[in-house]
Coordinates of C-alpha atoms in Angstrom, one line a residue:
Chain S
M1 CA -0.2 -0.1 0.0
I2 CA 1.5 3.2 -1.0
G3 CA -1.6 5.5 -0.9
A4 CA -2.5 7.8 -4.2
S5 CA -0.9 10.5 -5.9
L6 CA -2.2 13.1 -8.2
S7 CA -3.8 11.9 -11.5
R8 CA -1.8 13.9 -14.2
W9 CA -4.6 14.1 -16.5
S10 CA -7.7 15.0 -14.5
M11 CA -7.8 18.6 -14.9
A12 CA -7.3 18.4 -18.6
Y13 CA -10.6 16.0 -18.5
F14 CA -12.3 18.8 -16.4
A15 CA -11.4 21.5 -18.9
A16 CA -12.6 19.4 -21.7
A17 CA -15.8 18.5 -19.7
L18 CA -16.7 22.3 -19.0
I19 CA -16.5 23.4 -22.5
A20 CA -18.9 20.4 -23.5
L21 CA -21.2 22.0 -21.0
F22 CA -21.1 25.8 -22.1
A23 CA -21.6 24.3 -26.1
A24 CA -24.9 22.1 -24.8
E25 CA -26.0 25.5 -22.8
I26 CA -25.5 27.6 -25.9
M27 CA -27.3 25.1 -28.2
M28 CA -30.3 25.1 -25.7
T29 CA -30.3 29.0 -25.4
A30 CA -30.0 29.1 -29.6
G31 CA -33.0 26.8 -29.7
F32 CA -30.9 23.9 -30.8
G33 CA -32.4 20.7 -30.5
F34 CA -35.1 19.6 -27.9
P35 CA -37.6 21.3 -26.9
G36 CA -37.5 22.8 -30.5
A37 CA -37.1 19.6 -32.1
T38 CA -38.5 16.4 -31.1
V39 CA -36.6 13.9 -28.9
A40 CA -35.6 11.6 -31.6
A41 CA -34.2 14.6 -33.9
P42 CA -30.6 14.5 -34.7
E43 CA -30.2 18.0 -33.1
T44 CA -31.4 16.8 -30.0
L45 CA -29.1 13.6 -30.4
I46 CA -26.4 16.1 -30.9
L47 CA -27.4 17.9 -27.7
V48 CA -27.8 14.9 -25.4
H49 CA -24.6 13.3 -26.4
V50 CA -22.3 16.5 -25.7
V51 CA -24.1 16.5 -22.3
A52 CA -24.0 12.9 -21.7
I53 CA -20.4 12.1 -23.1
G54 CA -19.0 15.6 -23.4
W55 CA -19.6 17.2 -20.2
L56 CA -20.8 14.5 -17.6
S57 CA -18.9 11.5 -18.6
L58 CA -15.5 13.2 -18.9
L59 CA -16.0 15.0 -15.7
M60 CA -16.8 11.5 -14.3
C61 CA -13.9 10.0 -16.0
G62 CA -11.7 12.7 -14.6
A63 CA -12.9 12.4 -11.2
L64 CA -12.6 8.3 -11.2
L65 CA -9.0 8.7 -12.3
Q66 CA -8.3 10.8 -9.2
F67 CA -10.9 9.2 -6.9
V68 CA -10.6 5.0 -7.4
P69 CA -6.8 5.1 -6.3
V70 CA -8.1 6.7 -2.9
L71 CA -10.8 4.5 -2.5
V72 CA -9.2 1.6 -2.9
V73 CA -5.9 2.8 -1.3
Q74 CA -3.7 1.9 -4.6
P75 CA -1.8 3.7 -7.1
L76 CA -3.6 4.1 -10.6
Y77 CA -2.7 1.3 -13.0
S78 CA -1.6 3.9 -15.8
D79 CA -1.4 7.9 -15.7
T80 CA 0.0 7.3 -19.2
L81 CA -3.5 6.0 -20.6
A82 CA -5.5 8.8 -19.5
L83 CA -4.1 11.0 -22.3
P84 CA -4.9 8.9 -25.4
A85 CA -8.1 8.1 -23.7
L86 CA -9.0 11.7 -23.2
V87 CA -8.1 12.2 -27.2
L88 CA -10.4 9.4 -28.2
L89 CA -13.2 10.4 -26.3
V90 CA -13.2 14.0 -27.5
S91 CA -12.7 13.0 -31.1
G92 CA -15.0 10.3 -30.8
L93 CA -17.5 13.0 -29.6
A94 CA -16.8 15.3 -32.3
A95 CA -17.1 12.2 -35.0
L96 CA -20.8 11.0 -33.5
V97 CA -21.6 15.0 -33.9
L98 CA -20.5 15.0 -37.5
G99 CA -22.6 11.8 -38.0
F100 CA -25.7 13.2 -36.4
L101 CA -25.3 16.1 -38.6
Q102 CA -25.0 13.9 -41.6
L103 CA -28.3 12.2 -40.5
G104 CA -29.9 15.7 -40.1
G105 CA -28.7 16.4 -44.0
Y106 CA -26.6 19.4 -42.7
I107 CA -23.4 17.6 -44.4
G108 CA -23.4 16.0 -47.6
T109 CA -20.4 13.9 -47.5
S110 CA -20.9 10.2 -47.5
F111 CA -17.7 10.0 -44.6
P112 CA -18.7 7.3 -42.2
F113 CA -18.8 9.6 -39.4
L114 CA -20.8 7.4 -37.1
A115 CA -18.8 4.4 -37.9
A116 CA -15.8 6.3 -37.0
A117 CA -17.4 7.5 -33.7
S118 CA -18.1 3.9 -32.8
V119 CA -14.4 3.1 -33.0
L120 CA -13.1 6.3 -31.3
L121 CA -15.7 6.0 -28.5
G122 CA -15.3 2.4 -28.1
C123 CA -11.6 2.4 -27.8
G124 CA -11.8 5.4 -25.4
F125 CA -14.1 4.1 -22.9
A126 CA -12.3 0.6 -23.3
L127 CA -8.9 2.4 -22.1
I128 CA -11.0 4.0 -19.2
I129 CA -12.3 1.0 -18.1
W130 CA -9.1 -0.9 -18.6
N131 CA -7.3 1.7 -16.5
L132 CA -10.0 1.8 -13.8
G133 CA -10.6 -1.7 -13.6
R134 CA -7.3 -3.0 -13.4
T135 CA -6.8 -0.6 -10.3
L136 CA -10.0 -1.9 -8.8
A137 CA -8.7 -5.4 -9.3
A138 CA -5.3 -4.8 -7.7
A139 CA -6.9 -4.0 -4.5
P140 CA -7.1 -6.9 -1.9
K141 CA -10.6 -6.0 -0.9
L142 CA -13.5 -3.4 -2.6
P143 CA -14.9 -1.2 0.0
L144 CA -18.6 -0.3 -0.9
P145 CA -18.0 2.8 -2.6
A146 CA -15.5 1.0 -5.1
Q147 CA -18.1 -1.9 -5.5
F148 CA -20.8 1.1 -7.1
V149 CA -18.4 1.9 -9.3
T150 CA -17.4 -1.3 -10.6
V151 CA -20.9 -1.7 -11.2
G152 CA -20.9 2.1 -12.8
L153 CA -18.0 0.6 -15.1
V154 CA -20.0 -2.4 -16.1
C155 CA -23.0 -0.1 -17.1
V156 CA -20.6 2.1 -19.1
A157 CA -19.8 -0.9 -21.2
A158 CA -23.1 -1.7 -21.9
T159 CA -24.0 1.9 -22.7
V160 CA -21.3 2.4 -25.1
T161 CA -22.0 -1.4 -26.8
L162 CA -25.7 -0.2 -27.5
G163 CA -24.3 3.3 -28.5
I164 CA -22.0 1.6 -31.0
I165 CA -25.0 -0.7 -32.1
F166 CA -26.9 2.1 -33.1
A167 CA -24.2 4.2 -34.5
L168 CA -23.6 1.3 -36.8
V169 CA -27.0 0.6 -37.5
L170 CA -28.2 4.4 -38.2
G171 CA -25.2 5.0 -40.2
G172 CA -26.0 1.8 -42.3
T173 CA -22.8 0.1 -41.8
V174 CA -24.7 -3.0 -40.3
N175 CA -28.4 -4.3 -41.2
A176 CA -29.2 -7.3 -39.3
T177 CA -33.0 -7.4 -38.6
S178 CA -32.3 -8.1 -34.5
L179 CA -30.1 -4.9 -34.6
L180 CA -32.6 -2.8 -36.8
V181 CA -35.4 -3.6 -34.2
L182 CA -32.8 -3.0 -30.8
T183 CA -32.0 0.3 -32.6
G184 CA -35.8 1.0 -33.2
I185 CA -36.8 0.4 -29.6
G186 CA -33.6 0.4 -27.4
R187 CA -33.2 3.8 -26.8
P188 CA -34.6 4.2 -23.4
I189 CA -32.4 1.2 -22.2
H190 CA -29.4 2.8 -23.6
A191 CA -30.3 6.1 -21.6
T192 CA -31.3 4.2 -18.5
A193 CA -27.7 2.4 -18.5
G194 CA -25.9 5.8 -19.4
L195 CA -27.9 8.1 -17.2
G196 CA -28.8 5.5 -14.3
G197 CA -26.2 3.0 -14.3
W198 CA -23.1 4.7 -15.5
L199 CA -23.2 8.3 -14.1
T200 CA -25.8 8.0 -11.1
F201 CA -24.7 4.8 -9.6
T202 CA -21.2 5.9 -10.1
A203 CA -21.8 9.2 -8.4
M204 CA -23.8 7.5 -5.4
G205 CA -20.5 5.6 -4.9
V206 CA -17.7 8.4 -5.3
S207 CA -20.5 10.7 -3.2
Y208 CA -20.5 8.3 -0.4
R209 CA -16.7 8.5 0.2
L210 CA -16.4 12.2 -0.9
L211 CA -19.0 13.3 1.4
A212 CA -17.7 11.4 4.5
M213 CA -14.1 12.9 3.9
F214 CA -15.4 16.3 3.4
M215 CA -17.9 16.7 6.1
L216 CA -15.6 14.4 8.8
A217 CA -18.5 11.9 8.8
P218 CA -17.7 8.1 9.4
D219 CA -17.2 6.2 6.3
L220 CA -20.3 4.2 5.6
E221 CA -20.7 0.4 5.8
R222 CA -24.1 0.1 6.6
P223 CA -26.9 -2.5 5.7
T224 CA -28.6 0.4 4.2
T225 CA -25.4 0.9 1.8
R226 CA -25.2 -2.8 1.1
A227 CA -28.8 -3.0 0.2
A228 CA -28.9 -0.1 -1.8
L229 CA -25.5 -1.6 -3.8
L230 CA -27.6 -5.2 -4.3
I231 CA -30.9 -3.6 -5.4
G232 CA -29.6 -1.1 -8.0
T233 CA -27.4 -3.6 -9.0
I234 CA -30.5 -6.0 -9.3
A235 CA -32.6 -3.1 -11.1
L236 CA -29.9 -2.2 -13.5
A237 CA -29.6 -5.6 -14.6
V238 CA -32.9 -6.1 -15.2
A239 CA -33.2 -2.8 -17.0
I240 CA -30.1 -3.3 -19.3
A241 CA -30.1 -7.5 -19.6
G242 CA -33.9 -7.9 -19.4
G243 CA -34.6 -4.8 -21.8
V244 CA -32.1 -6.0 -24.5
I245 CA -33.6 -9.7 -24.2
A246 CA -37.1 -8.3 -24.3
A247 CA -36.3 -6.2 -27.2
L248 CA -34.3 -9.3 -29.2
T249 CA -37.3 -11.8 -28.5
H250 CA -40.2 -9.3 -29.7
G251 CA -41.0 -8.4 -26.4
N252 CA -41.8 -5.1 -24.6
P253 CA -38.6 -3.9 -22.9
A254 CA -40.9 -1.2 -21.2
I255 CA -42.0 -3.7 -19.0
A256 CA -37.9 -4.5 -17.6
L257 CA -37.6 -0.5 -17.4
L258 CA -40.8 -0.1 -15.3
A259 CA -39.6 -3.1 -13.0
A260 CA -36.1 -1.8 -12.8
F261 CA -37.6 1.6 -11.7
I262 CA -39.5 0.1 -8.6
G263 CA -36.1 -1.4 -8.0
G264 CA -34.1 1.9 -8.6
V265 CA -36.5 3.7 -6.5
L266 CA -35.8 1.6 -3.5
A267 CA -32.1 1.5 -4.3
L268 CA -32.5 5.6 -4.3
A269 CA -34.5 6.1 -0.8
L270 CA -31.9 3.8 0.7
Y271 CA -29.2 6.1 -0.5
G272 CA -31.2 8.9 0.6
A273 CA -31.4 7.6 3.7
D274 CA -27.5 7.1 4.1
V275 CA -26.7 10.6 2.7
R276 CA -29.1 12.2 5.3
H277 CA -27.3 10.0 7.8
L278 CA -23.9 11.3 6.7
Y279 CA -25.1 14.9 6.8
R280 CA -26.0 14.2 10.1
A281 CA -23.3 12.5 12.0
R282 CA -21.0 14.6 10.6
K283 CA -18.4 16.1 13.0
R284 CA -18.0 19.4 10.9
K285 CA -20.6 21.5 11.9
N286 CA -20.0 24.4 9.4
I287 CA -19.8 22.5 6.1
E288 CA -18.3 24.0 3.0
L289 CA -20.1 25.4 0.1
N290 CA -19.6 21.9 -2.2
S291 CA -21.5 20.0 0.7
R292 CA -24.3 22.8 1.1
M293 CA -24.8 22.9 -3.0
T294 CA -24.6 19.0 -2.9
A295 CA -27.6 19.0 -1.1
F296 CA -29.6 20.9 -3.5
A297 CA -28.5 18.2 -6.2
F298 CA -29.9 15.6 -4.2
A299 CA -33.1 17.4 -4.0
S300 CA -33.0 17.6 -7.6
L301 CA -32.5 13.7 -7.7
A302 CA -35.6 13.2 -5.4
A303 CA -37.7 15.4 -7.4
S304 CA -36.7 13.3 -10.5
V305 CA -37.9 10.3 -9.1
V306 CA -41.2 11.9 -8.0
L307 CA -41.5 13.4 -11.1
I308 CA -41.2 10.0 -13.2
A309 CA -43.4 8.3 -10.9
V310 CA -46.2 10.9 -11.4
L311 CA -45.7 11.1 -14.9
L312 CA -46.0 7.2 -15.1
G313 CA -49.2 7.5 -12.7
L314 CA -50.6 10.0 -15.3
G315 CA -49.5 8.0 -18.3
Q316 CA -47.7 11.1 -19.6
L317 CA -43.9 9.9 -19.2
E318 CA -43.3 9.4 -22.9
E319 CA -44.3 13.2 -23.4
H320 CA -42.1 14.9 -20.8
I321 CA -39.4 12.5 -21.1
G322 CA -37.2 15.3 -22.3
A323 CA -38.2 17.3 -19.2
V324 CA -37.0 14.2 -17.0
V325 CA -34.0 13.6 -18.6
F326 CA -33.4 17.4 -18.3
L327 CA -33.8 17.5 -14.5
V328 CA -31.7 14.3 -14.2
A329 CA -28.9 15.7 -16.2
F330 CA -28.9 19.1 -14.9
G331 CA -30.5 19.3 -11.6
W332 CA -28.9 15.9 -10.1
L333 CA -26.0 15.1 -12.0
S334 CA -24.6 18.3 -13.1
G335 CA -25.3 19.9 -9.7
L336 CA -23.4 17.4 -8.0
G337 CA -20.5 17.6 -10.8
L338 CA -20.1 21.6 -10.3
A339 CA -20.5 21.3 -6.5
Q340 CA -17.8 18.5 -5.9
L341 CA -15.8 20.2 -9.1
Y342 CA -15.6 23.3 -7.3
K343 CA -13.8 21.3 -4.1
I344 CA -12.0 19.1 -5.7
V345 CA -10.1 21.6 -8.2
A346 CA -9.2 23.5 -4.9
F347 CA -8.0 20.2 -2.9
L348 CA -6.0 19.1 -5.7
T349 CA -4.5 22.1 -6.6
W350 CA -3.6 22.6 -3.1
L351 CA -1.7 19.6 -2.6
E352 CA 0.2 19.8 -5.9
C353 CA 1.5 23.1 -5.2
Y354 CA 1.9 23.4 -1.2
G355 CA 2.0 19.4 -0.6
P356 CA 5.9 18.9 -0.9
I357 CA 6.7 21.9 1.2
L358 CA 3.9 21.2 4.2
G359 CA 5.7 21.7 7.5
K360 CA 8.7 23.1 5.7
A361 CA 7.2 26.8 5.1
P362 CA 4.0 28.6 6.2
T363 CA 1.4 27.3 3.7
P364 CA -2.1 28.7 2.8
R365 CA -5.0 26.8 4.0
V366 CA -7.0 25.0 1.2
Q367 CA -10.0 27.7 1.9
D368 CA -7.7 30.4 1.2
L369 CA -7.6 29.1 -2.5
V370 CA -11.7 29.7 -3.2
V371 CA -13.9 32.8 -2.4
E372 CA -17.2 30.9 -1.5
P373 CA -19.4 34.1 -0.8
R374 CA -18.4 35.0 -4.4
A375 CA -19.0 31.3 -5.7
V376 CA -22.3 30.6 -4.0
K377 CA -24.1 33.4 -6.0
W378 CA -23.1 31.7 -9.3
F379 CA -24.5 28.4 -7.8
R380 CA -27.7 30.0 -6.3
L381 CA -28.1 31.6 -10.3
Y382 CA -27.4 28.0 -11.6
L383 CA -29.9 26.0 -9.5
L384 CA -32.6 28.4 -9.7
A385 CA -32.2 28.5 -13.5
V386 CA -32.5 24.8 -13.7
W387 CA -35.7 24.6 -11.7
A388 CA -37.1 27.5 -13.4
G389 CA -36.0 25.7 -16.9
E390 CA -37.5 22.4 -15.6
I391 CA -40.8 24.3 -14.7
V392 CA -41.2 25.9 -18.0
L393 CA -40.1 22.9 -20.0
L394 CA -43.1 20.9 -18.1
A395 CA -45.3 23.8 -18.9
G396 CA -44.6 23.7 -22.7
L397 CA -42.8 27.5 -23.0
P398 CA -40.1 27.1 -25.0
L399 CA -39.1 30.4 -25.1
L400 CA -38.8 31.0 -21.4
F401 CA -36.8 27.4 -21.3
R402 CA -34.1 29.7 -23.6
V403 CA -34.0 32.6 -21.3
A404 CA -33.5 29.7 -18.2
T405 CA -30.7 28.0 -20.2
A406 CA -29.2 31.5 -20.9
A407 CA -29.2 32.1 -17.2
M408 CA -27.6 28.3 -16.6
F409 CA -24.7 29.6 -19.3
V410 CA -24.2 32.9 -17.2
A411 CA -24.1 30.7 -13.9
T412 CA -21.7 28.1 -15.0
I413 CA -19.1 30.8 -16.9
G414 CA -19.2 32.5 -13.4
I415 CA -18.7 29.1 -11.5
A416 CA -16.0 28.0 -14.2
G417 CA -14.4 31.4 -13.6
E418 CA -13.9 30.8 -10.1
I419 CA -12.6 27.4 -10.8
L420 CA -10.1 29.1 -13.0
R421 CA -9.2 31.7 -10.5
T422 CA -8.7 28.6 -7.9
R423 CA -6.2 26.8 -10.2
R424 CA -4.2 29.6 -10.6
L425 CA -4.1 30.6 -7.2
H426 CA -5.4 34.2 -7.9
N427 CA -7.5 34.1 -4.6
V428 CA -4.5 33.5 -2.1
A429 CA -2.9 37.0 -1.1
A430 CA 0.1 37.7 -3.2
A431 CA 2.6 37.4 -0.2
S432 CA 1.6 34.2 0.9
R433 CA 0.9 32.6 -2.8
L434 CA 4.4 31.0 -3.6
P435 CA 6.5 30.3 -0.4
A436 CA 9.8 29.0 -1.5
G437 CA 9.9 25.7 -2.8
A438 CA 6.5 25.9 -4.3
Q439 CA 5.5 26.1 -7.9
L440 CA 2.2 27.3 -9.6
P441 CA 0.5 24.2 -10.8
R442 CA 0.2 24.0 -14.6
L443 CA -3.4 24.8 -15.7
L444 CA -4.2 21.3 -17.2
I445 CA -1.4 19.1 -16.3
S446 CA -0.6 18.0 -12.2
S447 CA 2.5 17.0 -11.4
H448 CA 3.7 14.4 -9.0
A449 CA 7.0 16.0 -7.9
Chain X
M1 CA 8.1 -26.9 24.3
T2 CA 6.3 -24.3 21.8
S3 CA 4.1 -25.6 19.1
A4 CA 5.1 -25.4 15.4
F5 CA 2.7 -22.8 14.4
L6 CA 1.4 -19.6 16.3
E7 CA -2.1 -19.4 15.7
L8 CA -3.7 -15.9 14.4
D9 CA -7.1 -15.3 13.5
V10 CA -7.8 -11.8 12.0
R11 CA -10.9 -12.3 10.7
P12 CA -12.7 -10.5 13.7
T13 CA -10.6 -7.5 12.9
L14 CA -11.2 -7.9 9.1
R15 CA -15.0 -8.1 9.6
N16 CA -15.1 -5.1 11.8
G17 CA -13.5 -3.3 8.6
G18 CA -10.2 -3.2 10.3
E19 CA -6.5 -3.6 8.9
P20 CA -4.5 -6.6 10.6
F21 CA -1.2 -5.8 9.0
Q22 CA 0.1 -4.5 12.3
E23 CA -1.6 -7.7 14.4
I24 CA 0.3 -10.0 12.0
M25 CA 3.6 -8.4 11.9
Q26 CA 4.0 -8.6 15.7
A27 CA 3.0 -12.1 15.7
I28 CA 5.7 -12.4 13.3
A29 CA 8.0 -10.9 15.2
S30 CA 7.0 -13.0 18.2
L31 CA 7.7 -16.4 16.9
V32 CA 10.7 -18.6 18.2
P33 CA 13.2 -19.7 15.9
G34 CA 12.0 -22.6 13.6
Q35 CA 8.0 -21.7 14.5
G36 CA 5.5 -20.8 11.6
L37 CA 2.5 -18.9 11.8
K38 CA -0.9 -20.3 10.8
L39 CA -3.3 -17.4 9.9
Y40 CA -7.1 -17.3 9.2
A41 CA -8.5 -14.8 7.3
T42 CA -11.7 -13.9 5.3
F43 CA -9.8 -13.5 2.0
K44 CA -6.6 -14.9 0.5
P45 CA -3.9 -12.6 1.8
V46 CA -2.1 -12.5 -1.5
P47 CA -0.1 -8.9 -0.9
L48 CA 1.1 -10.6 2.4
F49 CA 2.6 -13.4 0.7
S50 CA 5.7 -11.3 -0.9
V51 CA 5.6 -9.2 2.3
L52 CA 6.5 -12.4 4.2
K53 CA 8.6 -14.3 1.9
S54 CA 11.0 -11.0 2.2
K55 CA 11.0 -12.0 5.7
G56 CA 11.8 -15.7 5.2
F57 CA 8.6 -17.2 5.0
S58 CA 7.0 -19.7 2.6
N59 CA 3.3 -19.8 2.4
E60 CA 0.9 -22.8 1.8
A61 CA -2.8 -21.4 1.7
R62 CA -6.2 -23.5 1.6
E63 CA -9.8 -22.1 1.3
L64 CA -11.9 -23.6 4.1
D65 CA -15.3 -24.8 3.4
N66 CA -16.8 -21.5 4.5
G67 CA -15.0 -19.4 2.1
D68 CA -12.3 -18.3 4.6
W69 CA -8.9 -19.1 4.0
E70 CA -6.0 -20.7 6.5
V71 CA -2.4 -20.0 5.5
L72 CA 0.5 -21.6 7.1
F73 CA 3.7 -19.6 6.9
L74 CA 6.5 -21.7 7.4
P75 CA 10.1 -20.6 8.1
T76 CA 12.5 -21.4 5.0
E77 CA 15.4 -23.3 5.9
G78 CA 18.2 -21.3 7.3
A79 CA 16.1 -18.2 6.8
A80 CA 14.4 -18.4 10.3
H81 CA 17.4 -17.7 12.1
T82 CA 19.1 -14.8 10.1
A83 CA 16.1 -13.0 9.0
P84 CA 15.3 -11.0 12.0
A85 CA 18.9 -9.9 12.6
A86 CA 19.4 -9.0 9.1
A87 CA 16.3 -6.8 9.2
P88 CA 15.8 -5.1 12.6
A89 CA 13.7 -2.3 11.6
A90 CA 11.2 -4.8 10.2
D91 CA 10.0 -5.9 13.8
S92 CA 7.9 -3.3 15.6
A93 CA 10.0 -4.0 18.8
A94 CA 13.1 -2.1 16.9
W95 CA 11.5 1.2 16.5
P96 CA 12.1 3.3 19.5
A97 CA 9.0 4.5 21.4
P98 CA 7.3 7.7 19.6
M99 CA 8.8 10.9 20.6
Q100 CA 5.5 12.9 19.8
E101 CA 2.1 11.9 19.7
L102 CA -0.9 13.5 17.5
D103 CA -4.3 13.4 17.7
N104 CA -5.9 14.6 14.2
R105 CA -9.0 12.8 14.4
D106 CA -11.3 15.5 14.7
L107 CA -9.3 18.1 12.3
D108 CA -10.8 19.3 9.0
P109 CA -8.7 17.5 6.0
P110 CA -6.3 18.4 4.8
E111 CA -5.3 19.8 8.6
P112 CA -4.4 16.2 9.7
M113 CA -1.8 16.1 7.0
V114 CA -0.6 19.6 7.3
R115 CA -0.1 18.7 11.2
T116 CA 1.5 15.2 10.7
L117 CA 4.5 16.5 8.3
A118 CA 4.9 19.6 10.2
A119 CA 5.6 17.8 13.0
T120 CA 7.8 15.3 11.3
E121 CA 10.1 18.2 9.9
A122 CA 10.7 19.3 13.5
M123 CA 11.9 15.7 14.7
Q124 CA 15.4 14.3 14.3
Q125 CA 16.2 11.1 12.1
G126 CA 15.3 7.8 13.6
E127 CA 12.9 9.4 16.0
V128 CA 9.4 8.1 15.7
L129 CA 5.9 10.4 15.5
C130 CA 2.7 8.6 16.3
A131 CA -0.4 10.1 14.9
L132 CA -4.2 9.2 15.1
L133 CA -6.3 9.7 12.2
C134 CA -9.8 9.1 11.0
R135 CA -9.2 7.8 8.1
E136 CA -6.2 5.8 5.8
P137 CA -4.1 9.0 4.9
V138 CA -3.8 8.2 1.2
F139 CA -2.1 11.5 0.0
L140 CA 0.0 11.6 3.1
L141 CA 1.8 8.4 2.4
P142 CA 3.6 9.4 -1.3
E143 CA 4.6 12.5 0.7
L144 CA 6.1 10.6 3.3
A145 CA 8.0 8.3 0.8
K146 CA 9.1 11.3 -1.1
R147 CA 10.8 12.5 2.3
G148 CA 12.2 9.5 3.0
H149 CA 10.3 8.5 6.1
A150 CA 9.3 5.0 6.8
W151 CA 5.7 4.2 8.2
R152 CA 3.6 1.8 9.6
G153 CA -0.2 2.3 9.8
A154 CA -3.3 0.5 10.6
F155 CA -6.9 0.8 12.1
E156 CA -7.2 0.2 15.5
P157 CA -9.5 -2.3 16.8
D158 CA -12.3 -0.2 16.9
G159 CA -12.5 0.5 13.1
T160 CA -12.7 4.1 13.0
T161 CA -9.1 5.3 14.2
Y162 CA -6.4 4.8 12.2
K163 CA -3.1 4.7 14.0
I164 CA 0.3 5.4 11.8
L165 CA 3.7 5.3 13.0
I166 CA 6.3 7.4 11.1
R167 CA 10.2 6.8 11.7
I168 CA 12.0 10.1 10.3
G169 CA 14.4 9.3 7.4
A170 CA 14.4 5.5 7.7
A171 CA 13.0 4.7 4.7
D172 CA 16.0 3.5 3.1
R173 CA 16.1 0.8 6.0
E174 CA 12.7 -0.6 5.3
A175 CA 10.4 -1.1 2.6
A176 CA 7.3 -0.1 3.9

């Protein structure tokens, strides 16, 4: 056991992720894709994948490259593989966007962009799964948060596999009947595996550890945590394996997804109880901005579950699926992601800059790298904009939705600006910024020394 | 007459979420020449094999009916008598008593790391620092290695306190 060091490329992942988030917000504000276009329109597909791959997956990969080693107290299997994975994922996303533009008739060339995207994204995610999988496999015993991440990695493999099948079918590369059928009705399975399995389940696992760490609460290995893991895993298996089998045997994947939803609600309720326990059992009474804002992300997650249940009851889920995905992606996943990113960048930058001289010279505290009263305004604007956007989406007011996403864009620019200031140590008083022996960290590459 | 094997059951420690490494090392240190260790664990303790091999023990592991593992660590020929003498720092009795003790359990991260490193900077070569933490110090360990300090750490039997002993400038003498 030698502990964990700084992940070299995580900052580059975070930067690429934020750029994708800006792009998605600009698209929504410009009226590109849903709700102006239908959920299945190429424009919407572009928007959804810029959010899911560009923003959320790159953010998650960057965070996992840093925190999987922390979860299992093992060094990352390979720091080197992280860079080609990033290049493959970004270029794969670009090819995917071009492929969708081709489907929408925006580009005339016959270059097989969707097939290229399949190869690039497939290889990129495979490298991530291999790197993190080997890191997990080196641990003598997986703590519960790491088991959540393991399930999440299986789910991203399933998501990418389905995505590749869809891309090859839509791009005309394959035309086997079964795959055509799967592409026709398998989209909800793909979305559930991605948003539910990969992003939500992994975020749950990592949040158990990060919340405990930053709030000084005991690490949880409670029966409820085990039950959340077990029930959640079964629900995901039912949704993904059950859904695919149903689709291939001319059944209805909706039944598998409904069964999985019930299990998913149970798992999320147990997770909610655990998180409440973490907040209550914390030793640190004054919690920092990231933990306060994360609470609002949890509220969005709970609201998403209630919304799905209500829409199912009213028989309107299909009609409002765009609004559901919006709340899950921007209220829950992005809310959590932005809040934790704000803290993670401060913590990692502090560790990189001052770790080597701790005890040898006076150093600033981590909190000296951030100015919370300024950042909190941007976070409030972001959350209000997302919730307002959700309401006007449900009410069918597309123009007001664009106003809301414009506010989201302004807020995330503000948050990203704060994160940039943190990374450049602009918030630290000049006199104590760089004591002898300390070096200003590079923007996108972290060094070990 | 001592028996051929000292028995050590670390399953309760593991089930309580503890880290039995220190317990095992103490048991190894207490063996009389020629004596082996019979270890019971909840999983096959593969990382331990190489650690104990370097201390002159071969191993025979077998899975029990209930999924637990029984491992026999046998002193290899000739190694039993020479190994402890050749690596005095490797047995915990050889470390001097801590010069300083820190209780960092209630501090906000990364304050425990800050205080621990500050304390090591003020100490002399060969001295030992004892620090109590509320979790495994994953970011501290590489920093200790970089500064050339040796360390030994494990969760206490309560499963919530992580106790680390740091010996200043002793990394050369011991592969942690």
